[in-house]
């Protein structure tokens, strides 16, 4: 019997998989996929960076699960154990916290980039809506994960956050009880938030992420109206580049940059743990939520107890709700029925929204 | 099959399907709703000795499951209030330098009778009664 050559064996294995997976078609597809050259600019990179940071969250989150214990008696101590006794535990936890913050920052930059570049237009409305849902899920990840170390600041942030939910008209008290697992923030809240954080939110995020990315693949990367106009005036097609390797390597380089920044931040500024939560201690001076909740936090500080006979929190909640609704429905008011973009309205609205978020956040941080 | 019959079949099967979905989700929703935990009602707690708290100082004490702010204003004058801020449920503290009750979360301020002085709290703090039983400080519902 003739010996089997190594090259033949490899070919045989490849053929075996080819027969069952038909991956030639995938290879063909990738080889011929192109993206417009303008998508190489930095404002198109933040969606990919957000995705990359989400993957980092999944990996570091799974690692933290190995040691973390979601009970009021053990949560704080288990995080302390991770940070002080487990090899590289401090680094894994620090990367998880920093990456969470950078992911939300990157998602915000991505959202505003999409608004300023008018990428929400027909037929991409559902890409925008699913993106808004993904941002809400990222904020829910941040809110639920914040409680898990069971420290003072996270305890009070959860008290305030879940209390705000109770001001939703009609269903507020039910929502509050569902979130807390009872009438007050305690052990039941911790196990609930843990369940949301490691099971419910990842499942929902994966679904919406697949939908979001599937639509991006279906419609391709958008082109700003002014680039379209220029290209039409010149009578030329939009310049394209191959997805693989050009765009792929470009993305890989950006992701590597993000990883480098993340490594520097996590190593030089390790995330603090603070003091253990105590349900019978006063809220410490200088308490404030994470930066992405500073704008509503500061706004709630400014609203008096009652406004025109309505409770201040209800007014605040209504205001935030209307603002979020106005922004989420951008595709409906950002484009005229004839398909042209309401450029001034959208840009002006986005600048005003951004100005409110950054000013209120800054004041919330300083005061 | 005539259209009318098709519609009947559609509604029977569709209704059955929706009904089965409801029967799946109803227990899940009920399961997630936390059961009401009945707690023994506390009407009075003894919180340490008179000498444990200096004049012009305050501390948080447990009143059953609720936090209460106990304040000793002078040698003989004591007050107690619910320590849960009426704004968004943070726990308040006694500010000895300004002689007021303060919530660090949203800068709510109450005077020493529990009334709102400034900030977003919509209602005053609930007051408790403090009396001394020998050397013991006793807090009870007003």
Coordinates of C-alpha atoms in Angstrom, one line a residue:
Chain A
X1 CA 0.0 0.0 0.0
X2 CA 1.3 3.4 -0.9
X3 CA 1.9 5.9 1.9
X4 CA -0.5 8.8 2.0
X5 CA 1.4 12.1 1.3
X6 CA 0.8 14.9 3.8
X7 CA -0.4 17.3 1.0
X8 CA -3.0 14.7 -0.1
X9 CA -4.2 14.3 3.4
X10 CA -4.7 18.0 3.8
X11 CA -6.6 18.2 0.5
X12 CA -8.7 15.2 1.5
X13 CA -9.7 16.9 4.8
X14 CA -10.4 20.2 3.1
X15 CA -12.6 18.4 0.5
X16 CA -14.4 16.6 3.3
X17 CA -15.3 19.9 4.9
X18 CA -16.0 21.6 1.6
X19 CA -18.6 18.8 0.8
X20 CA -20.4 19.5 4.1
X21 CA -20.1 23.2 4.5
X22 CA -19.7 24.5 1.0
X23 CA -17.4 27.2 2.3
X24 CA -16.1 28.0 -1.2
X25 CA -19.2 30.2 -1.6
X26 CA -18.1 32.1 1.6
X27 CA -14.6 32.5 0.3
X28 CA -16.0 33.7 -3.1
X29 CA -18.2 36.2 -1.3
X30 CA -15.4 37.6 0.8
X31 CA -13.0 37.8 -2.1
X32 CA -15.5 39.9 -4.1
X33 CA -16.9 42.1 -1.3
X34 CA -16.0 45.7 -1.6
X35 CA -16.6 48.8 0.6
X36 CA -16.5 52.5 -0.4
X37 CA -13.2 54.2 0.2
X38 CA -14.7 56.9 2.3
X39 CA -15.5 54.3 5.0
X40 CA -11.9 54.3 5.8
X41 CA -12.2 57.6 7.7
X42 CA -12.2 57.6 11.5
X43 CA -16.0 58.3 11.9
X44 CA -16.8 54.9 10.3
X45 CA -14.5 53.1 12.7
X46 CA -16.5 53.5 16.0
X47 CA -19.1 50.8 15.2
X48 CA -16.4 48.3 14.8
X49 CA -14.6 49.5 18.0
X50 CA -17.8 49.1 19.9
X51 CA -18.2 45.6 18.7
X52 CA -14.6 44.8 19.5
X53 CA -15.0 46.2 23.1
X54 CA -18.2 44.1 23.5
X55 CA -16.2 41.0 22.6
X56 CA -13.6 42.0 25.2
X57 CA -16.5 42.4 27.7
X58 CA -17.7 38.9 26.9
X59 CA -14.3 37.3 27.4
X60 CA -13.4 39.2 30.6
X61 CA -16.9 38.8 32.0
X62 CA -16.7 35.0 31.6
X63 CA -13.3 35.1 33.3
X64 CA -14.7 37.1 36.3
X65 CA -17.6 34.6 36.6
X66 CA -15.1 32.0 37.6
X67 CA -14.6 33.7 41.0
X68 CA -17.5 36.1 41.5
X69 CA -20.3 35.3 44.0
X70 CA -23.6 37.2 43.7
X71 CA -24.7 37.5 47.3
X72 CA -24.5 40.5 49.6
X73 CA -22.3 38.6 52.0
X74 CA -19.8 37.5 49.4
X75 CA -20.0 39.8 46.4
X76 CA -17.7 42.5 47.7
X77 CA -15.3 40.0 49.2
X78 CA -15.2 37.9 46.0
X79 CA -14.3 41.0 43.9
X80 CA -11.7 41.9 46.5
X81 CA -10.4 38.3 46.2
X82 CA -10.2 38.6 42.4
X83 CA -8.3 41.9 42.7
X84 CA -5.8 40.9 45.5
X85 CA -5.3 37.2 45.4
X86 CA -6.1 35.9 41.9
X87 CA -3.2 36.1 39.4
X88 CA -3.9 39.0 37.0
X89 CA -7.3 39.4 38.7
X90 CA -6.8 43.1 39.1
X91 CA -6.0 43.4 35.4
X92 CA -9.0 41.4 34.2
X93 CA -11.4 43.3 36.4
X94 CA -9.8 46.6 35.5
X95 CA -10.1 45.8 31.7
X96 CA -13.7 44.8 32.2
X97 CA -14.6 48.1 33.9
X98 CA -12.5 50.3 31.5
X99 CA -13.8 48.4 28.4
X100 CA -17.4 48.9 29.6
X101 CA -16.9 52.6 29.8
X102 CA -15.0 52.9 26.5
X103 CA -17.6 50.7 24.8
X104 CA -20.4 53.1 25.9
X105 CA -18.3 56.1 24.8
X106 CA -17.6 54.5 21.5
X107 CA -21.3 53.6 21.0
X108 CA -22.1 57.3 21.7
X109 CA -19.5 58.5 19.2
X110 CA -20.8 56.0 16.7
X111 CA -24.4 57.2 17.2
X112 CA -23.5 60.8 16.7
X113 CA -21.3 60.0 13.7
X114 CA -24.3 58.2 12.1
X115 CA -26.4 61.3 12.8
X116 CA -23.9 63.8 11.4
X117 CA -23.2 61.7 8.4
X118 CA -26.9 61.2 7.8
X119 CA -26.5 57.4 7.6
X120 CA -30.0 56.8 9.2
X121 CA -31.8 57.5 5.9
X122 CA -33.9 55.1 3.9
X123 CA -33.5 52.2 3.7
X124 CA -31.3 52.1 6.9
X125 CA -34.0 53.2 9.4
X126 CA -34.0 49.8 11.1
X127 CA -30.2 49.9 11.4
X128 CA -30.7 53.1 13.4
X129 CA -33.5 51.7 15.5
X130 CA -31.6 48.5 16.3
X131 CA -28.6 50.6 17.2
X132 CA -30.6 52.7 19.6
X133 CA -31.8 49.5 21.2
X134 CA -28.2 48.3 21.4
X135 CA -27.2 51.5 23.1
X136 CA -30.0 51.1 25.6
X137 CA -28.9 47.6 26.3
X138 CA -25.3 48.8 26.8
X139 CA -26.6 51.3 29.3
X140 CA -28.5 48.5 31.0
X141 CA -25.4 46.4 31.1
X142 CA -23.6 49.4 32.7
X143 CA -26.3 49.9 35.3
X144 CA -26.7 46.2 36.2
X145 CA -23.0 45.6 36.3
X146 CA -22.3 48.6 38.4
X147 CA -24.1 47.0 41.4
X148 CA -22.3 43.7 41.2
X149 CA -19.2 44.7 43.3
X150 CA -21.7 45.6 46.1
X151 CA -19.9 48.8 47.1
X152 CA -21.3 52.0 48.6
X153 CA -21.4 54.0 45.4
X154 CA -23.0 51.2 43.4
X155 CA -25.5 50.6 46.1
X156 CA -26.7 54.2 46.1
X157 CA -26.6 54.5 42.3
X158 CA -29.0 51.5 42.2
X159 CA -31.2 52.9 44.9
X160 CA -31.6 56.2 42.9
X161 CA -31.8 54.4 39.5
X162 CA -34.5 52.0 40.6
X163 CA -36.4 54.7 42.5
X164 CA -36.5 56.8 39.2
X165 CA -38.2 53.8 37.6
X166 CA -41.0 53.9 40.2
X167 CA -42.0 57.3 38.8
X168 CA -43.1 55.9 35.5
X169 CA -46.8 56.7 35.3
X170 CA -49.1 53.8 36.2
X171 CA -46.6 50.9 36.1
X172 CA -43.8 52.5 38.1
X173 CA -44.2 50.7 41.4
X174 CA -44.5 47.3 39.6
X175 CA -41.4 48.1 37.5
X176 CA -39.5 49.1 40.7
X177 CA -40.5 45.9 42.5
X178 CA -39.5 43.8 39.4
X179 CA -36.1 45.5 39.2
X180 CA -35.3 45.3 43.0
X181 CA -36.9 42.0 43.7
X182 CA -38.7 43.6 46.6
X183 CA -39.4 47.0 48.0
X184 CA -35.8 48.0 48.7
X185 CA -32.4 47.4 47.2
X186 CA -30.9 44.3 48.8
X187 CA -29.8 40.8 48.2
X188 CA -32.7 40.1 45.9
X189 CA -31.7 43.0 43.7
X190 CA -28.1 41.8 43.5
X191 CA -29.1 38.3 42.3
X192 CA -31.6 39.8 39.8
X193 CA -29.1 42.3 38.4
X194 CA -26.6 39.4 38.2
X195 CA -29.1 37.4 36.2
X196 CA -29.8 40.4 33.9
X197 CA -26.1 41.1 33.5
X198 CA -24.9 37.7 32.6
X199 CA -27.9 36.0 30.9
X200 CA -30.8 38.2 29.8
X201 CA -28.8 41.2 28.5
X202 CA -26.2 39.1 26.6
X203 CA -29.0 37.1 24.9
X204 CA -30.9 40.2 23.9
X205 CA -27.7 42.0 22.8
X206 CA -26.6 39.0 20.7
X207 CA -30.0 39.0 18.9
X208 CA -30.0 42.7 18.2
X209 CA -26.3 42.7 17.3
X210 CA -26.9 40.0 14.7
X211 CA -29.9 42.0 13.3
X212 CA -27.9 45.2 13.3
X213 CA -24.8 43.7 11.5
X214 CA -27.0 41.7 9.2
X215 CA -28.7 44.9 8.0
X216 CA -25.3 46.6 7.6
X217 CA -24.2 43.7 5.5
X218 CA -27.4 43.9 3.4
X219 CA -27.4 47.6 2.8
X220 CA -23.7 48.2 2.8
X221 CA -21.9 51.1 4.3
X222 CA -23.8 54.4 3.8
X223 CA -22.6 57.3 1.8
X224 CA -23.0 60.9 3.1
X225 CA -25.3 63.0 0.9
X226 CA -22.5 65.4 -0.1
X227 CA -20.2 62.5 -1.2
X228 CA -23.1 61.2 -3.3
X229 CA -23.7 64.6 -4.8
X230 CA -20.0 65.1 -5.6
X231 CA -19.8 61.7 -7.2
X232 CA -23.0 62.3 -9.3
X233 CA -21.7 65.7 -10.4
X234 CA -18.4 64.2 -11.5
X235 CA -20.4 61.4 -13.3
X236 CA -18.2 58.7 -11.6
X237 CA -19.0 55.8 -9.4
X238 CA -18.0 55.9 -5.7
X239 CA -14.4 54.6 -5.4
X240 CA -14.3 51.2 -3.8
X241 CA -11.7 49.1 -2.0
X242 CA -11.7 45.3 -1.4
X243 CA -13.1 44.3 2.0
X244 CA -10.4 41.7 2.3
X245 CA -7.6 42.4 2.9
X246 CA -7.7 46.3 2.7
X247 CA -10.7 47.1 4.9
X248 CA -10.2 44.1 7.1
X249 CA -6.6 45.0 7.9
X250 CA -7.6 48.6 8.5
X251 CA -10.2 47.5 11.0
X252 CA -7.7 45.2 12.6
X253 CA -5.3 48.1 13.1
X254 CA -7.9 50.2 14.7
X255 CA -9.0 47.4 17.0
X256 CA -5.3 46.9 18.0
X257 CA -5.1 50.6 18.8
X258 CA -8.2 50.3 21.0
X259 CA -6.7 47.3 22.7
X260 CA -3.5 49.3 23.3
X261 CA -5.4 52.2 24.9
X262 CA -7.5 49.8 27.0
X263 CA -4.3 48.0 28.2
X264 CA -2.7 51.4 29.1
X265 CA -5.8 52.6 31.0
X266 CA -6.4 49.3 32.8
X267 CA -2.7 49.0 33.9
X268 CA -2.0 52.6 34.8
X269 CA -5.4 53.4 36.4
X270 CA -6.7 50.2 37.9
X271 CA -10.4 50.4 38.7
X272 CA -11.1 51.0 42.4
X273 CA -13.3 48.9 44.5
X274 CA -14.3 51.4 47.2
X275 CA -16.0 50.6 50.5
X276 CA -18.5 47.7 51.0
X277 CA -22.2 48.7 50.7
X278 CA -24.1 49.3 54.0
X279 CA -27.8 49.6 53.8
X280 CA -27.7 51.5 57.1
X281 CA -25.1 54.2 56.2
X282 CA -25.6 57.7 54.9
X283 CA -24.8 58.4 51.2
X284 CA -21.3 59.7 51.2
X285 CA -20.5 63.3 50.1
X286 CA -19.5 63.7 46.5
X287 CA -21.5 60.7 45.4
X288 CA -22.3 60.6 41.7
X289 CA -23.1 57.9 39.1
X290 CA -21.0 56.8 36.2
X291 CA -20.3 59.5 33.6
X292 CA -22.9 58.3 31.1
X293 CA -25.7 58.9 33.7
X294 CA -24.3 62.3 34.8
X295 CA -26.6 64.4 32.6
X296 CA -29.9 63.0 33.9
X297 CA -28.4 63.0 37.5
X298 CA -27.5 66.7 37.3
X299 CA -30.8 67.6 35.6
X300 CA -32.7 65.8 38.5
X301 CA -30.7 67.9 40.9
X302 CA -32.0 71.1 39.3
X303 CA -35.7 70.1 39.1
X304 CA -37.5 71.3 42.2
X305 CA -39.8 69.0 44.3
X306 CA -42.9 70.1 42.4
X307 CA -43.3 71.7 39.0
X308 CA -46.8 73.1 38.3
X309 CA -48.3 70.7 40.8
X310 CA -46.6 67.7 39.3
X311 CA -43.8 65.8 41.2
X312 CA -40.3 66.9 40.0
X313 CA -39.2 63.3 39.3
X314 CA -42.2 62.7 37.0
X315 CA -41.4 65.9 35.1
X316 CA -37.8 64.8 34.8
X317 CA -38.7 61.3 33.6
X318 CA -41.2 62.7 31.1
X319 CA -38.6 65.1 29.8
X320 CA -36.0 62.4 29.4
X321 CA -38.6 60.1 27.8
X322 CA -39.6 62.8 25.3
X323 CA -35.9 63.6 24.5
X324 CA -35.1 59.9 24.0
X325 CA -38.2 59.5 21.8
X326 CA -37.3 62.5 19.7
X327 CA -33.8 61.3 19.2
X328 CA -34.8 57.6 18.5
X329 CA -37.3 58.7 15.8
X330 CA -34.6 60.7 13.9
X331 CA -35.1 58.8 10.6
X332 CA -38.7 59.9 10.5
X333 CA -38.0 63.6 10.9
X334 CA -34.5 63.8 9.5
X335 CA -35.6 63.1 5.9
X336 CA -38.2 64.8 3.6
X337 CA -40.7 62.6 1.8
X338 CA -38.8 63.2 -1.4
X339 CA -35.7 61.5 0.1
X340 CA -33.6 64.7 0.6
X341 CA -32.1 65.1 4.0
X342 CA -33.1 67.9 6.5
X343 CA -29.5 68.6 7.0
X344 CA -29.7 71.8 9.1
X345 CA -32.5 70.4 11.4
X346 CA -30.6 67.2 12.0
X347 CA -27.2 68.8 12.5
X348 CA -28.6 71.5 14.7
X349 CA -30.6 69.0 16.7
X350 CA -27.6 66.7 17.1
X351 CA -25.4 69.6 18.1
X352 CA -27.9 70.8 20.7
X353 CA -28.4 67.3 22.1
X354 CA -24.6 66.8 22.3
X355 CA -24.2 70.2 23.9
X356 CA -26.9 69.4 26.6
X357 CA -25.3 65.9 27.3
X358 CA -21.8 67.3 27.6
X359 CA -22.6 70.4 29.6
X360 CA -24.9 68.7 32.1
X361 CA -22.4 65.8 32.4
X362 CA -19.6 68.3 33.1
X363 CA -21.6 70.3 35.6
X364 CA -22.7 67.0 37.3
X365 CA -19.1 66.0 37.6
X366 CA -17.9 69.3 39.0
X367 CA -20.7 70.1 41.4
Chain B
X1 CA -62.0 25.0 1.3
X2 CA -64.3 28.1 1.4
X3 CA -62.8 31.2 2.8
X4 CA -65.1 31.4 5.7
X5 CA -64.1 27.9 6.9
X6 CA -60.4 28.9 6.4
X7 CA -61.0 31.9 8.6
X8 CA -62.5 29.7 11.3
X9 CA -59.6 27.3 11.2
X10 CA -57.2 30.3 11.2
X11 CA -58.8 31.8 14.3
X12 CA -59.0 28.4 16.1
X13 CA -55.4 27.6 15.5
X14 CA -54.2 31.2 15.8
X15 CA -56.1 31.7 19.0
X16 CA -54.8 28.4 20.4
X17 CA -51.3 29.4 19.6
X18 CA -51.6 32.8 21.2
X19 CA -53.3 31.2 24.2
X20 CA -50.5 28.7 24.6
X21 CA -48.0 31.6 24.4
X22 CA -49.8 33.4 27.2
X23 CA -49.9 30.2 29.2
X24 CA -46.1 30.0 28.8
X25 CA -45.4 33.6 29.7
X26 CA -47.9 34.1 32.5
X27 CA -46.1 31.9 35.0
X28 CA -42.8 33.5 34.0
X29 CA -44.1 37.0 34.7
X30 CA -45.6 35.8 38.0
X31 CA -42.4 34.0 38.9
X32 CA -40.4 37.2 38.4
X33 CA -42.7 39.3 40.6
X34 CA -41.2 39.1 44.1
X35 CA -43.5 37.7 46.8
X36 CA -44.6 40.1 49.5
X37 CA -42.6 39.3 52.6
X38 CA -44.5 39.9 55.7
X39 CA -42.3 41.5 58.3
X40 CA -42.9 41.9 62.0
X41 CA -44.0 45.5 62.7
X42 CA -41.5 47.3 64.8
X43 CA -42.9 50.1 66.9
X44 CA -40.0 50.8 69.2
X45 CA -36.3 50.2 69.3
X46 CA -33.7 50.8 72.0
X47 CA -30.7 52.3 70.5
X48 CA -27.8 52.3 73.0
X49 CA -27.0 54.6 75.8
X50 CA -27.2 58.4 76.1
X51 CA -23.5 58.7 76.3
X52 CA -23.0 56.9 72.9
X53 CA -23.9 60.0 71.0
X54 CA -22.3 63.5 71.6
X55 CA -24.4 66.7 71.4
X56 CA -24.7 68.2 67.9
X57 CA -24.2 64.7 66.3
X58 CA -26.3 62.2 64.4
X59 CA -26.2 58.6 63.4
X60 CA -28.2 56.0 61.4
X61 CA -29.9 53.4 63.4
X62 CA -31.9 50.3 62.4
X63 CA -35.6 50.6 63.0
X64 CA -36.7 47.1 61.9
X65 CA -35.7 47.1 58.2
X66 CA -35.8 50.9 57.9
X67 CA -32.9 53.3 58.5
X68 CA -33.6 56.1 61.0
X69 CA -31.5 59.2 61.6
X70 CA -31.1 59.8 65.3
X71 CA -29.9 63.3 66.2
X72 CA -28.7 64.6 69.6
X73 CA -29.1 68.4 69.3
X74 CA -28.1 69.4 72.8
X75 CA -27.5 67.6 76.1
X76 CA -31.2 67.0 76.5
X77 CA -32.8 67.5 73.1
X78 CA -33.1 64.5 70.8
X79 CA -34.8 64.0 67.4
X80 CA -35.3 61.1 65.0
X81 CA -36.4 61.0 61.4
X82 CA -36.8 58.5 58.6
X83 CA -33.3 58.5 57.0
X84 CA -34.8 57.8 53.6
X85 CA -34.7 60.9 51.4
X86 CA -38.1 61.6 50.0
X87 CA -36.5 62.5 46.6
X88 CA -35.0 59.3 45.4
X89 CA -34.5 57.2 48.5
X90 CA -30.8 57.9 49.3
X91 CA -29.9 57.8 53.0
X92 CA -29.6 61.3 54.5
X93 CA -27.1 62.4 57.1
X94 CA -26.8 65.1 59.9
X95 CA -24.6 68.0 58.9
X96 CA -23.3 69.3 62.2
X97 CA -21.6 72.4 60.9
X98 CA -24.8 73.7 59.2
X99 CA -27.1 72.1 61.7
X100 CA -29.4 70.6 59.1
X101 CA -30.2 67.2 57.5
X102 CA -28.5 66.7 54.2
X103 CA -28.8 64.2 51.3
X104 CA -25.5 63.8 49.4
X105 CA -27.1 62.3 46.3
X106 CA -29.0 65.4 44.9
X107 CA -28.2 68.0 47.6
X108 CA -31.6 67.9 49.3
X109 CA -31.7 69.8 52.6
X110 CA -34.1 69.5 55.5
X111 CA -34.3 71.5 58.7
X112 CA -34.3 70.0 62.2
X113 CA -38.0 69.4 62.1
X114 CA -37.7 67.4 58.9
X115 CA -39.1 70.1 56.6
X116 CA -37.6 70.6 53.1
X117 CA -35.4 73.7 53.0
X118 CA -33.9 73.4 49.5
X119 CA -33.2 71.0 46.8
X120 CA -35.5 68.5 45.0
X121 CA -37.1 66.5 47.8
X122 CA -40.9 66.8 47.4
X123 CA -41.9 66.0 51.0
X124 CA -40.7 66.3 54.5
X125 CA -39.0 63.5 56.4
X126 CA -41.2 61.3 58.6
X127 CA -40.5 62.1 62.3
X128 CA -40.1 59.5 65.0
X129 CA -40.3 60.0 68.8
X130 CA -37.3 59.8 71.0
X131 CA -37.4 59.4 74.7
X132 CA -35.0 58.4 77.4
X133 CA -35.6 55.4 79.6
X134 CA -33.0 55.7 82.2
X135 CA -29.7 55.7 80.3
X136 CA -31.3 54.0 77.2
X137 CA -32.3 56.0 74.1
X138 CA -35.7 54.7 72.8
X139 CA -37.0 55.5 69.4
X140 CA -40.7 54.9 68.6
X141 CA -43.2 55.6 65.9
X142 CA -44.8 59.1 66.3

